[in-house]
């Protein structure tokens, strides 16, 4: 059962950037994942539920931070992990679709609340603001990029 679910999510991640949220029909997904539509509805009774799982169960990028005593280091690692996650085209598309549909679709509104309803909202607000408002790639702030460039070229403080 979990293997089927994982396979469907993998196929959905592959298809979503190609066909968009409205083109990701259960008929297409069932055909490509080699499952029945009934199987899809059993796991995800609504499209919002599927998109929600695509956002929260994105691919393992291996960047999730390890617990530690240095709060700044852990928070920074966590935000980088979030940025890496929303940089995945399917995750970005799913998050934007849920947000766009939340005003008129109650299922999407509930999914959006579940995505953003935790104590970390204030931490990842700037990352999500870039994703939703700029609709562009989420990158580090300019001053972080400049610091990286100095570090990589050997022109650091000295």
Tab-separated table of C-alpha atoms in Angstrom:
chain	number	residue	atom	x	y	z
A	1	UNK	CA	0.000	0.000	0.000
A	2	UNK	CA	2.808	2.462	0.918
A	3	UNK	CA	4.752	1.400	-2.148
A	4	UNK	CA	1.763	2.195	-4.378
A	5	UNK	CA	1.315	5.546	-2.682
A	6	UNK	CA	4.997	6.413	-3.151
A	7	UNK	CA	4.891	5.372	-6.821
A	8	UNK	CA	1.806	7.526	-7.459
A	9	UNK	CA	3.424	10.528	-5.764
A	10	UNK	CA	6.591	10.021	-7.830
A	11	UNK	CA	4.573	9.916	-11.059
A	12	UNK	CA	2.563	12.976	-9.962
A	13	UNK	CA	5.814	14.864	-9.237
A	14	UNK	CA	7.013	14.033	-12.725
A	15	UNK	CA	3.745	14.966	-14.453
A	16	UNK	CA	2.736	18.097	-12.541
A	17	UNK	CA	5.364	20.485	-13.973
A	18	UNK	CA	4.576	19.180	-17.468
A	19	UNK	CA	0.759	19.304	-17.412
A	20	UNK	CA	0.032	21.805	-14.627
A	21	UNK	CA	-2.463	21.383	-11.800
A	22	UNK	CA	-5.546	21.328	-14.018
A	23	UNK	CA	-3.960	18.804	-16.394
A	24	UNK	CA	-3.064	16.419	-13.582
A	25	UNK	CA	-6.313	14.505	-13.749
A	26	UNK	CA	-6.936	11.320	-11.834
A	27	UNK	CA	-7.495	9.553	-15.167
A	28	UNK	CA	-4.032	10.560	-16.441
A	29	UNK	CA	-2.351	9.865	-13.117
A	30	UNK	CA	-4.001	6.441	-12.796
A	31	UNK	CA	-2.919	5.516	-16.318
A	32	UNK	CA	0.698	6.634	-15.860
A	33	UNK	CA	1.058	5.149	-12.347
A	34	UNK	CA	-0.643	1.921	-13.458
A	35	UNK	CA	-3.304	2.042	-10.744
A	36	UNK	CA	-7.076	2.481	-10.775
A	37	UNK	CA	-8.795	5.792	-10.158
A	38	UNK	CA	-10.443	4.109	-7.187
A	39	UNK	CA	-6.978	3.618	-5.671
A	40	UNK	CA	-6.245	7.312	-6.127
A	41	UNK	CA	-9.523	8.366	-4.507
A	42	UNK	CA	-8.882	6.001	-1.604
A	43	UNK	CA	-5.545	7.734	-0.884
A	44	UNK	CA	-6.546	11.258	-1.943
A	45	UNK	CA	-10.300	11.917	-1.936
A	46	UNK	CA	-9.678	15.385	-3.420
A	47	UNK	CA	-7.106	16.951	-5.701
A	48	UNK	CA	-6.200	19.313	-2.839
A	49	UNK	CA	-5.287	16.289	-0.707
A	50	UNK	CA	-2.988	15.038	-3.463
A	51	UNK	CA	-1.355	18.459	-3.894
A	52	UNK	CA	-0.981	18.759	-0.115
A	53	UNK	CA	0.910	15.455	-0.010
A	54	UNK	CA	3.084	16.553	-2.940
A	55	UNK	CA	4.096	19.610	-0.933
A	56	UNK	CA	4.680	17.918	2.410
A	57	UNK	CA	5.986	14.601	1.162
A	58	UNK	CA	8.339	16.015	-1.423
A	59	UNK	CA	11.438	14.163	-2.533
A	60	UNK	CA	14.073	13.515	0.095
A	61	UNK	CA	16.790	16.012	-0.699
A	62	UNK	CA	18.924	14.855	2.219
A	63	UNK	CA	19.173	18.378	3.567
A	64	UNK	CA	16.915	18.230	6.609
A	65	UNK	CA	18.868	19.578	9.590
A	66	UNK	CA	20.126	17.421	12.403
A	67	UNK	CA	19.187	18.429	15.947
A	68	UNK	CA	21.853	20.349	17.809
A	69	UNK	CA	22.605	22.913	20.476
A	70	UNK	CA	23.403	25.774	18.091
A	71	UNK	CA	19.938	27.222	17.409
A	72	UNK	CA	21.176	29.539	14.666
A	73	UNK	CA	22.885	26.679	12.838
A	74	UNK	CA	19.830	24.411	13.077
A	75	UNK	CA	17.430	27.197	11.998
A	76	UNK	CA	19.670	28.106	9.062
A	77	UNK	CA	19.895	24.461	7.977
A	78	UNK	CA	16.119	24.109	8.292
A	79	UNK	CA	15.472	27.187	6.134
A	80	UNK	CA	17.942	25.922	3.519
A	81	UNK	CA	16.090	22.613	3.550
A	82	UNK	CA	12.797	24.433	2.998
A	83	UNK	CA	14.318	26.463	0.157
A	84	UNK	CA	15.616	23.270	-1.465
A	85	UNK	CA	12.171	21.715	-1.154
A	86	UNK	CA	10.283	24.570	-2.790
A	87	UNK	CA	12.881	24.658	-5.554
A	88	UNK	CA	11.567	21.280	-6.775
A	89	UNK	CA	9.219	22.145	-9.684
A	90	UNK	CA	6.412	19.783	-8.606
A	91	UNK	CA	6.471	21.015	-5.011
A	92	UNK	CA	6.441	24.646	-6.174
A	93	UNK	CA	3.579	24.000	-8.616
A	94	UNK	CA	1.545	22.113	-6.007
A	95	UNK	CA	2.036	24.815	-3.363
A	96	UNK	CA	1.054	27.586	-5.774
A	97	UNK	CA	-1.995	25.610	-6.958
A	98	UNK	CA	-3.250	25.002	-3.426
A	99	UNK	CA	-2.778	28.697	-2.647
A	100	UNK	CA	-4.493	29.864	-5.832
A	101	UNK	CA	-7.507	27.596	-5.251
A	102	UNK	CA	-7.861	28.300	-1.518
A	103	UNK	CA	-10.214	31.263	-1.987
A	104	UNK	CA	-12.872	29.250	-3.801
A	105	UNK	CA	-12.193	25.611	-2.881
A	106	UNK	CA	-12.737	24.586	0.766
A	107	UNK	CA	-10.486	21.520	0.403
A	108	UNK	CA	-7.623	23.684	-0.848
A	109	UNK	CA	-8.239	26.195	1.946
A	110	UNK	CA	-7.961	23.401	4.544
A	111	UNK	CA	-4.808	22.069	2.862
A	112	UNK	CA	-3.244	25.532	2.884
A	113	UNK	CA	-3.969	25.909	6.593
A	114	UNK	CA	-2.396	22.500	7.251
A	115	UNK	CA	0.702	23.462	5.247
A	116	UNK	CA	1.230	26.755	7.067
A	117	UNK	CA	-0.315	26.135	10.491
A	118	UNK	CA	2.611	25.487	12.802
A	119	UNK	CA	5.069	27.342	14.994
A	120	UNK	CA	7.595	27.693	12.156
A	121	UNK	CA	5.416	30.011	10.067
A	122	UNK	CA	7.372	33.098	11.117
A	123	UNK	CA	10.657	31.437	10.239
A	124	UNK	CA	9.787	30.333	6.754
A	125	UNK	CA	7.575	33.306	5.873
A	126	UNK	CA	10.266	35.046	3.791
A	127	UNK	CA	10.963	31.879	1.792
A	128	UNK	CA	7.272	31.365	1.055
A	129	UNK	CA	6.785	35.063	0.288
A	130	UNK	CA	9.402	34.810	-2.442
A	131	UNK	CA	7.771	31.680	-3.789
A	132	UNK	CA	4.226	33.064	-3.817
A	133	UNK	CA	4.829	36.717	-4.613
A	134	UNK	CA	7.855	36.648	-6.900
A	135	UNK	CA	6.856	33.364	-8.557
A	136	UNK	CA	10.533	32.851	-9.164
A	137	UNK	CA	13.255	30.605	-7.940
A	138	UNK	CA	13.846	30.901	-4.242
A	139	UNK	CA	17.443	32.009	-3.756
A	140	UNK	CA	19.468	33.265	-0.831
A	141	UNK	CA	19.392	37.026	-0.215
A	142	UNK	CA	21.935	39.113	-2.140
A	143	UNK	CA	24.172	39.685	0.911
A	144	UNK	CA	24.408	35.906	1.446
A	145	UNK	CA	25.352	35.382	-2.217
A	146	UNK	CA	28.027	38.103	-1.950
A	147	UNK	CA	29.464	36.480	1.165
A	148	UNK	CA	29.561	33.110	-0.615
A	149	UNK	CA	31.299	34.643	-3.619
A	150	UNK	CA	33.967	36.245	-1.419
A	151	UNK	CA	34.483	32.935	0.371
A	152	UNK	CA	34.794	30.938	-2.850
A	153	UNK	CA	37.187	33.392	-4.491
A	154	UNK	CA	39.383	33.674	-1.425
A	155	UNK	CA	38.577	37.357	-0.962
A	156	UNK	CA	37.197	37.027	2.516
A	157	UNK	CA	37.943	39.242	5.424
A	158	UNK	CA	41.509	39.455	6.252
